[in-house]
Short mmCIF file of C-alpha atoms and ligand atoms in Angstrom, two decimals:
data_model
loop_
_atom_site.label_atom_id
_atom_site.label_comp_id
_atom_site.label_asym_id
_atom_site.label_seq_id
_atom_site.Cartn_x
_atom_site.Cartn_y
_atom_site.Cartn_z
CA UNK R 1 111.05 -80.44 229.27
CA UNK R 2 111.16 -80.12 225.51
CA UNK R 3 109.65 -77.05 223.98
CA UNK R 4 107.54 -77.46 220.86
CA UNK R 5 108.48 -75.07 218.08
CA UNK R 6 105.65 -72.58 217.72
CA UNK R 7 103.79 -72.13 214.47
CA UNK R 8 104.68 -68.49 214.09
CA UNK R 9 107.48 -67.17 216.29
CA UNK R 10 107.44 -63.41 216.91
CA UNK R 11 109.98 -61.38 214.97
CA UNK R 12 112.20 -60.90 218.03
CA UNK R 13 112.31 -64.68 218.53
CA UNK R 14 112.85 -65.59 214.92
CA UNK R 15 115.52 -62.97 214.32
CA UNK R 16 117.05 -62.98 217.80
CA UNK R 17 120.55 -63.58 216.42
CA UNK R 18 120.35 -60.70 213.95
CA UNK R 19 118.97 -58.36 216.59
CA UNK R 20 121.73 -59.29 219.03
CA UNK R 21 124.44 -58.81 216.40
CA UNK R 22 123.03 -55.41 215.42
CA UNK R 23 122.84 -54.22 219.01
CA UNK R 24 126.39 -55.40 219.72
CA UNK R 25 127.87 -53.71 216.67
CA UNK R 26 125.94 -50.49 217.16
CA UNK R 27 127.96 -47.54 218.45
CA UNK R 28 125.54 -44.77 217.54
CA UNK R 29 123.45 -42.99 220.16
CA UNK R 30 120.32 -44.82 221.26
CA UNK R 31 117.14 -43.04 222.29
CA UNK R 32 116.03 -43.90 225.85
CA UNK R 33 115.14 -47.62 226.22
CA UNK R 34 115.81 -48.39 222.57
CA UNK R 35 117.65 -51.66 222.00
CA UNK R 36 119.62 -50.07 219.15
CA UNK R 37 120.04 -46.80 217.28
CA UNK R 38 117.48 -45.68 214.69
CA UNK R 39 120.12 -46.36 212.00
CA UNK R 40 120.48 -49.95 213.14
CA UNK R 41 116.70 -50.37 213.17
CA UNK R 42 116.62 -49.33 209.51
CA UNK R 43 119.40 -51.81 208.72
CA UNK R 44 117.44 -54.54 210.50
CA UNK R 45 114.38 -53.75 208.39
CA UNK R 46 116.04 -53.33 205.00
CA UNK R 47 118.93 -55.74 205.43
CA UNK R 48 122.67 -55.27 205.10
CA UNK R 49 126.03 -56.64 206.15
CA UNK R 50 127.69 -55.69 209.44
CA UNK R 51 131.39 -54.92 209.84
CA UNK R 52 132.03 -58.41 211.27
CA UNK R 53 130.39 -60.04 208.25
CA UNK R 54 127.02 -60.84 209.86
CA UNK R 55 124.35 -60.78 207.18
CA UNK R 56 121.09 -59.06 208.08
CA UNK R 57 118.27 -60.35 205.88
CA UNK R 58 115.91 -57.81 204.34
CA UNK R 59 112.44 -57.93 205.88
CA UNK R 60 110.78 -55.09 204.01
CA UNK R 61 111.43 -54.45 200.32
CA UNK R 62 110.83 -50.84 199.45
CA UNK R 63 111.96 -47.26 199.67
CA UNK R 64 114.70 -46.55 202.25
CA UNK R 65 113.48 -43.01 202.87
CA UNK R 66 110.06 -44.26 203.78
CA UNK R 67 111.48 -46.59 206.43
CA UNK R 68 113.72 -43.78 207.74
CA UNK R 69 110.74 -41.46 208.08
CA UNK R 70 108.78 -44.19 209.89
CA UNK R 71 111.59 -44.94 212.34
CA UNK R 72 112.43 -41.24 212.71
CA UNK R 73 108.87 -40.54 213.84
CA UNK R 74 109.27 -42.84 216.80
CA UNK R 75 111.96 -40.69 218.41
CA UNK R 76 109.61 -37.70 218.39
CA UNK R 77 106.56 -37.30 220.60
CA UNK R 78 104.27 -38.28 217.77
CA UNK R 79 102.93 -41.73 217.05
CA UNK R 80 103.29 -43.51 213.72
CA UNK R 81 100.38 -44.47 211.48
CA UNK R 82 101.02 -46.85 208.59
CA UNK R 83 98.29 -46.75 205.97
CA UNK R 84 97.85 -48.41 202.60
CA UNK R 85 95.80 -50.87 200.61
CA UNK R 86 95.60 -54.45 201.93
CA UNK R 87 98.72 -56.59 201.88
CA UNK R 88 101.28 -53.80 201.67
CA UNK R 89 103.14 -55.06 204.76
CA UNK R 90 101.73 -52.57 207.25
CA UNK R 91 101.45 -55.16 210.00
CA UNK R 92 104.69 -56.81 208.95
CA UNK R 93 106.67 -53.56 209.12
CA UNK R 94 105.09 -52.57 212.41
CA UNK R 95 106.02 -55.92 213.96
CA UNK R 96 109.63 -55.72 212.80
CA UNK R 97 110.12 -52.12 213.90
CA UNK R 98 108.68 -52.91 217.34
CA UNK R 99 110.95 -55.96 217.62
CA UNK R 100 114.05 -53.94 216.77
CA UNK R 101 113.23 -50.89 218.89
CA UNK R 102 111.84 -52.53 222.03
CA UNK R 103 112.75 -56.19 221.63
CA UNK R 104 109.04 -56.93 221.96
CA UNK R 105 106.49 -56.91 219.16
CA UNK R 106 103.76 -58.53 221.18
CA UNK R 107 102.18 -55.54 222.88
CA UNK R 108 99.30 -55.48 220.41
CA UNK R 109 95.77 -54.13 220.47
CA UNK R 110 93.76 -55.62 217.63
CA UNK R 111 91.13 -53.23 216.35
CA UNK R 112 87.77 -54.78 215.55
CA UNK R 113 84.19 -53.59 215.61
CA UNK R 114 84.03 -55.19 219.07
CA UNK R 115 87.14 -53.61 220.58
CA UNK R 116 86.18 -51.99 223.88
CA UNK R 117 87.78 -49.26 225.90
CA UNK R 118 89.09 -51.74 228.45
CA UNK R 119 91.27 -53.32 225.74
CA UNK R 120 92.85 -49.94 225.15
CA UNK R 121 92.96 -48.72 228.79
CA UNK R 122 92.57 -51.36 231.48
CA UNK R 123 90.11 -53.86 232.82
CA UNK R 124 89.42 -55.42 236.19
CA UNK R 125 90.02 -58.81 237.66
CA UNK R 126 86.47 -59.13 238.96
CA UNK R 127 87.14 -61.86 241.52
CA UNK R 128 89.73 -59.62 243.12
CA UNK R 129 87.67 -56.51 242.73
CA UNK R 130 84.77 -58.10 244.61
CA UNK R 131 86.95 -59.68 247.25
CA UNK R 132 89.26 -56.74 247.95
CA UNK R 133 87.62 -53.69 246.42
CA UNK R 134 89.37 -51.53 243.84
CA UNK R 135 93.12 -51.73 244.22
CA UNK R 136 96.10 -51.64 241.89
CA UNK R 137 96.38 -55.40 242.16
CA UNK R 138 92.88 -55.78 240.72
CA UNK R 139 93.69 -53.74 237.61
CA UNK R 140 94.27 -55.77 234.45
CA UNK R 141 96.66 -53.73 232.35
CA UNK R 142 96.07 -53.41 228.62
CA UNK R 143 99.05 -53.72 226.26
CA UNK R 144 98.96 -49.91 226.07
CA UNK R 145 99.32 -49.55 229.83
CA UNK R 146 102.14 -52.09 229.87
CA UNK R 147 103.94 -50.22 227.08
CA UNK R 148 103.58 -46.93 228.96
CA UNK R 149 105.05 -48.42 232.14
CA UNK R 150 107.91 -50.20 230.34
CA UNK R 151 108.69 -47.52 227.78
CA UNK R 152 108.02 -49.81 224.83
CA UNK R 153 106.43 -49.67 221.40
CA UNK R 154 102.75 -50.60 221.41
CA UNK R 155 101.16 -51.80 218.17
CA UNK R 156 97.59 -50.96 217.30
CA UNK R 157 96.31 -53.04 214.41
CA UNK R 158 93.45 -51.85 212.19
CA UNK R 159 92.86 -48.68 214.20
CA UNK R 160 89.97 -47.54 212.00
CA UNK R 161 87.98 -50.70 212.61
CA UNK R 162 87.52 -49.73 216.25
CA UNK R 163 84.43 -47.74 217.17
CA UNK R 164 85.18 -44.01 217.01
CA UNK R 165 84.78 -43.44 220.76
CA UNK R 166 87.28 -46.18 221.53
CA UNK R 167 89.77 -44.73 219.03
CA UNK R 168 89.43 -41.41 220.79
CA UNK R 169 90.70 -42.84 224.06
CA UNK R 170 94.11 -42.68 222.38
CA UNK R 171 93.93 -38.90 222.30
CA UNK R 172 94.80 -38.45 225.98
CA UNK R 173 97.24 -41.30 225.91
CA UNK R 174 99.15 -39.81 222.98
CA UNK R 175 99.01 -36.15 223.93
CA UNK R 176 99.27 -36.28 227.74
CA UNK R 177 101.16 -39.59 227.85
CA UNK R 178 99.14 -40.51 230.88
CA UNK R 179 96.40 -43.02 231.53
CA UNK R 180 94.18 -42.05 234.45
CA UNK R 181 92.55 -44.71 236.63
CA UNK R 182 89.77 -42.62 238.20
CA UNK R 183 88.54 -45.48 240.42
CA UNK R 184 91.86 -45.40 242.27
CA UNK R 185 92.54 -41.70 241.90
CA UNK R 186 95.88 -42.39 240.26
CA UNK R 187 97.36 -42.20 236.82
CA UNK R 188 99.92 -44.22 234.96
CA UNK R 189 102.52 -41.94 233.40
CA UNK R 190 104.39 -43.14 230.36
CA UNK R 191 108.17 -43.41 230.61
CA UNK R 192 110.48 -42.52 227.68
CA UNK R 193 110.49 -45.11 224.94
CA UNK R 194 106.72 -45.46 224.91
CA UNK R 195 105.16 -44.87 221.52
CA UNK R 196 102.45 -46.28 219.29
CA UNK R 197 102.60 -47.75 215.80
CA UNK R 198 99.11 -48.02 214.36
CA UNK R 199 98.06 -49.56 211.07
CA UNK R 200 94.96 -48.80 209.02
CA UNK R 201 93.69 -50.17 205.80
CA UNK R 202 92.32 -47.57 203.42
CA UNK R 203 90.28 -50.02 201.37
CA UNK R 204 88.14 -51.68 204.02
CA UNK R 205 84.45 -51.17 204.06
CA UNK R 206 82.86 -50.30 207.36
CA UNK R 207 85.77 -48.28 208.67
CA UNK R 208 85.26 -45.63 211.28
CA UNK R 209 86.98 -42.49 210.10
CA UNK R 210 89.52 -41.19 212.55
CA UNK R 211 88.62 -37.91 214.26
CA UNK R 212 90.87 -35.05 213.24
CA UNK R 213 91.91 -34.60 216.87
CA UNK R 214 93.31 -38.12 216.85
CA UNK R 215 94.78 -37.88 213.35
CA UNK R 216 96.86 -34.90 214.50
CA UNK R 217 98.68 -37.11 217.02
CA UNK R 218 100.05 -39.29 214.26
CA UNK R 219 102.62 -38.98 211.52
CA UNK R 220 101.21 -40.88 208.58
CA UNK R 221 103.36 -43.00 206.30
CA UNK R 222 101.70 -44.50 203.24
CA UNK R 223 103.01 -47.92 202.22
CA UNK R 224 102.64 -48.39 198.46
CA UNK R 225 102.27 -51.72 196.65
CA UNK R 226 105.64 -52.98 195.35
CA UNK R 227 106.91 -50.56 192.71
CA UNK R 228 108.16 -53.04 190.13
CA UNK R 229 107.43 -56.59 189.07
CA UNK R 230 110.96 -57.59 190.07
CA UNK R 231 110.46 -56.26 193.60
CA UNK R 232 107.21 -58.12 193.94
CA UNK R 233 108.72 -61.35 192.60
CA UNK R 234 111.51 -61.01 195.17
CA UNK R 235 109.04 -60.49 198.02
CA UNK R 236 106.76 -63.34 197.02
CA UNK R 237 109.51 -65.89 196.45
CA UNK R 238 111.34 -65.01 199.67
CA UNK R 239 108.19 -65.14 201.81
CA UNK R 240 106.83 -68.30 200.15
CA UNK R 241 110.15 -70.07 200.73
CA UNK R 242 110.16 -68.96 204.39
CA UNK R 243 106.56 -70.05 204.92
CA UNK R 244 107.23 -73.36 203.20
CA UNK R 245 110.04 -74.01 205.66
CA UNK R 246 108.01 -72.93 208.68
CA UNK R 247 105.08 -75.16 207.68
CA UNK R 248 107.49 -77.97 206.79
CA UNK R 249 105.95 -78.43 203.35
CA UNK R 250 107.64 -81.29 201.50
CA UNK R 251 108.03 -79.18 198.36
CA UNK R 252 110.87 -77.30 196.75
CA UNK R 253 110.62 -73.54 196.80
CA UNK R 254 109.01 -72.59 193.49
CA UNK R 255 111.08 -71.67 190.47
CA UNK R 256 111.36 -67.94 189.96
CA UNK R 257 109.54 -68.27 186.65
CA UNK R 258 106.43 -69.69 188.32
CA UNK R 259 106.42 -66.90 190.87
CA UNK R 260 106.83 -64.38 188.09
CA UNK R 261 103.73 -65.69 186.32
CA UNK R 262 101.62 -65.31 189.45
CA UNK R 263 102.96 -61.83 190.10
CA UNK R 264 102.43 -60.74 186.53
CA UNK R 265 98.82 -61.95 186.55
CA UNK R 266 98.19 -60.13 189.82
CA UNK R 267 99.78 -56.91 188.63
CA UNK R 268 98.00 -56.92 185.29
CA UNK R 269 94.59 -57.49 186.83
CA UNK R 270 95.27 -54.97 189.60
CA UNK R 271 96.25 -52.30 187.05
CA UNK R 272 93.54 -53.21 184.55
CA UNK R 273 95.97 -53.53 181.65
CA UNK R 274 98.67 -55.87 180.37
CA UNK R 275 102.37 -55.09 180.95
CA UNK R 276 102.82 -53.98 177.36
CA UNK R 277 99.85 -51.62 177.86
CA UNK R 278 98.10 -52.94 174.74
CA UNK R 279 95.13 -54.73 176.28
CA UNK R 280 92.67 -53.15 178.68
CA UNK R 281 91.31 -55.58 181.26
CA UNK R 282 88.31 -55.75 183.58
CA UNK R 283 89.49 -55.33 187.17
CA UNK R 284 88.24 -58.03 189.55
CA UNK R 285 86.62 -56.87 192.81
CA UNK R 286 89.23 -58.44 195.15
CA UNK R 287 92.36 -56.62 196.25
CA UNK R 288 94.85 -59.03 194.59
CA UNK R 289 97.51 -57.96 197.06
CA UNK R 290 101.06 -59.17 197.43
CA UNK R 291 99.89 -61.06 200.51
CA UNK R 292 97.45 -63.02 198.35
CA UNK R 293 100.12 -63.75 195.75
CA UNK R 294 102.20 -65.20 198.57
CA UNK R 295 99.33 -67.43 199.61
CA UNK R 296 98.68 -68.62 196.04
CA UNK R 297 102.31 -69.73 195.82
CA UNK R 298 102.31 -71.28 199.30
CA UNK R 299 99.11 -73.25 198.60
CA UNK R 300 100.69 -74.36 195.34
CA UNK R 301 103.66 -75.67 197.32
CA UNK R 302 101.32 -77.55 199.65
CA UNK R 303 99.52 -79.19 196.72
CA UNK R 304 102.77 -80.02 194.92
CA UNK R 305 104.37 -81.42 198.07
CA UNK R 306 101.51 -83.64 199.19
CA UNK R 307 99.64 -84.52 196.01
CA UNK R 308 102.04 -83.74 193.19
CA UNK R 309 105.62 -84.18 192.16
CA UNK R 310 107.09 -81.88 194.81
CA UNK R 311 107.64 -79.12 192.29
CA UNK R 312 105.05 -76.47 191.53
CA UNK R 313 103.55 -76.58 188.04
CA UNK R 314 100.67 -74.74 186.38
CA UNK R 315 98.24 -77.32 187.78
CA UNK R 316 99.05 -76.35 191.35
CA UNK R 317 98.80 -72.64 190.65
CA UNK R 318 95.52 -72.70 188.75
CA UNK R 319 93.15 -73.35 191.65
CA UNK R 320 94.88 -70.81 193.87
CA UNK R 321 94.67 -68.21 191.13
CA UNK R 322 91.00 -68.87 190.58
CA UNK R 323 90.29 -68.53 194.30
CA UNK R 324 92.27 -65.30 194.58
CA UNK R 325 90.72 -63.63 191.56
CA UNK R 326 87.12 -64.77 191.81
CA UNK R 327 85.66 -63.26 194.97
CA UNK R 328 82.33 -62.28 193.45
CA UNK R 329 81.14 -65.27 191.45
CA UNK R 330 79.37 -63.46 188.66
CA UNK R 331 81.42 -60.38 187.80
CA UNK R 332 84.84 -61.78 188.70
CA UNK R 333 84.30 -65.01 186.77
CA UNK R 334 83.66 -62.89 183.67
CA UNK R 335 86.81 -60.84 184.29
CA UNK R 336 88.90 -63.99 184.80
CA UNK R 337 87.50 -65.67 181.66
CA UNK R 338 88.21 -62.60 179.64
CA UNK R 339 91.77 -62.46 180.96
CA UNK R 340 92.33 -66.15 180.20
CA UNK R 341 91.15 -65.74 176.61
CA UNK R 342 92.69 -62.38 175.83
CA UNK R 343 96.02 -62.72 177.60
CA UNK R 344 96.93 -66.16 178.98
CA UNK R 345 95.93 -68.01 175.81
CA UNK R 346 98.00 -65.66 173.65
CA UNK R 347 101.26 -66.27 175.51
CA UNK R 348 102.90 -69.31 173.95
CA UNK R 349 104.92 -70.14 177.07
CA UNK R 350 101.76 -70.01 179.21
CA UNK R 351 99.89 -72.79 177.35
CA UNK R 352 100.13 -75.15 180.33
CA UNK R 353 98.61 -72.51 182.59
CA UNK R 354 95.81 -71.77 180.14
CA UNK R 355 94.92 -75.46 179.96
CA UNK R 356 95.04 -75.91 183.75
CA UNK R 357 92.81 -72.86 184.30
CA UNK R 358 90.35 -73.89 181.59
CA UNK R 359 89.98 -77.32 183.18
CA UNK R 360 88.91 -75.68 186.43
CA UNK R 361 86.49 -73.15 185.00
CA UNK R 362 85.18 -76.04 182.90
N1 ATP E 401 107.17 -54.48 200.38
C1 ATP E 401 107.16 -55.64 201.03
N2 ATP E 401 108.29 -56.13 201.57
C2 ATP E 401 108.28 -57.33 202.23
N3 ATP E 401 107.20 -58.07 202.42
C3 ATP E 401 106.04 -57.64 201.91
C4 ATP E 401 105.96 -56.41 201.19
N4 ATP E 401 104.68 -56.24 200.80
C5 ATP E 401 103.99 -57.29 201.26
N5 ATP E 401 104.79 -58.15 201.94
C6 ATP E 401 104.40 -59.41 202.55
O1 ATP E 401 103.00 -59.48 202.49
C7 ATP E 401 102.49 -60.16 203.62
C8 ATP E 401 101.29 -59.41 204.15
O2 ATP E 401 101.66 -58.26 204.78
P1 ATP E 401 100.78 -57.64 205.98
O3 ATP E 401 99.91 -58.66 206.59
O4 ATP E 401 101.72 -56.90 206.84
O5 ATP E 401 99.88 -56.64 205.16
P2 ATP E 401 98.95 -55.48 205.70
O6 ATP E 401 99.36 -54.26 204.95
O7 ATP E 401 98.96 -55.43 207.17
O8 ATP E 401 97.55 -55.96 205.15
P3 ATP E 401 96.09 -55.76 205.77
O9 ATP E 401 95.64 -54.39 205.36
O10 ATP E 401 95.29 -56.83 205.07
O11 ATP E 401 96.19 -55.94 207.25
C9 ATP E 401 103.62 -60.31 204.61
O12 ATP E 401 103.98 -61.66 204.64
C10 ATP E 401 104.74 -59.50 204.02
O13 ATP E 401 105.95 -60.17 204.18
MG1 MG E 402 97.56 -55.82 208.65
#
């Protein structure tokens, strides 16, 4: 039997070799059921070179201390909450930490307005329940229950999108570390190694504020947008190249200069002023996150590979930029036009981009 490559392998599959090398080289103490020491987890996340020469690629670009605090939280009895504006790698970091700590990043509860308590606690296999009555075999474990039994990291995505009463079912789980099943008169007790990494977006509309009782069970780490343009260029070009390979796009990874243009436009519009600070700009309504910059560049690669010369030019970036910036047709179109005229047009080396964007706005 041949196995098809999957579209998006989990971190522990994609980086299996790095994780194995880190665990093998690691002689520091490991917390119960951890695959490696907290130090090695930080190296896995931020990258480095091992004594035997194995290169660990950086996954997260950012402050070391912040990653240490995040990983350090997991050895305490508190859970970790990653918050920040959209596209600041909250989910990305949570996946990689779970992969390094537990070797499994797939115990995930996705928070939505429709998330029910059974997705957090447990459900029933109704055919079995009717045939045999309530029994342990009829219980369908949630990822949380599985993580408690196995002593693994459980990821909770978009915690604040869940209804408040469902969020609150984490209070007992996190403070008592038990999950009662009243129908059977038993409870599942968590074994060491169990913890939760939750993410929450502080920009979303329609969020359900966390109760203070629940908030107290978490250590909160705020993930900031990339500090400098260079950092952001590094992130976007590395991720776009990786995605291009994974999607098998027949295009070259974009030149650093093209990525830099996209990142500069995003940063200027996000901050509402040009890099030299001379021109004030209208801020568009969208979030213009790093994640969106990555998708502008990746779409550009798709266009260049299939309909263009194989190399990204201004023509391939223009439509992606327009789509990313203009979320509200009326107000954002005005902001984009103003930016094109006041900034893009004035930069001699950006003439090609100005022309390509003008053609689209038409
Ligand atoms: N500092 C960073 N280091 C590495 N990658 C980053 C960084 N910031 C953003 N990214 C990239 O941005 C992409 C989006 O990140 P992710 O989906 O984790 O964001 P998020 O914070 O969960 O956003 P949302 O609030 O929309 O869920 C990922 O591909 C990630 O690699
Ligand atoms: Mg996310």
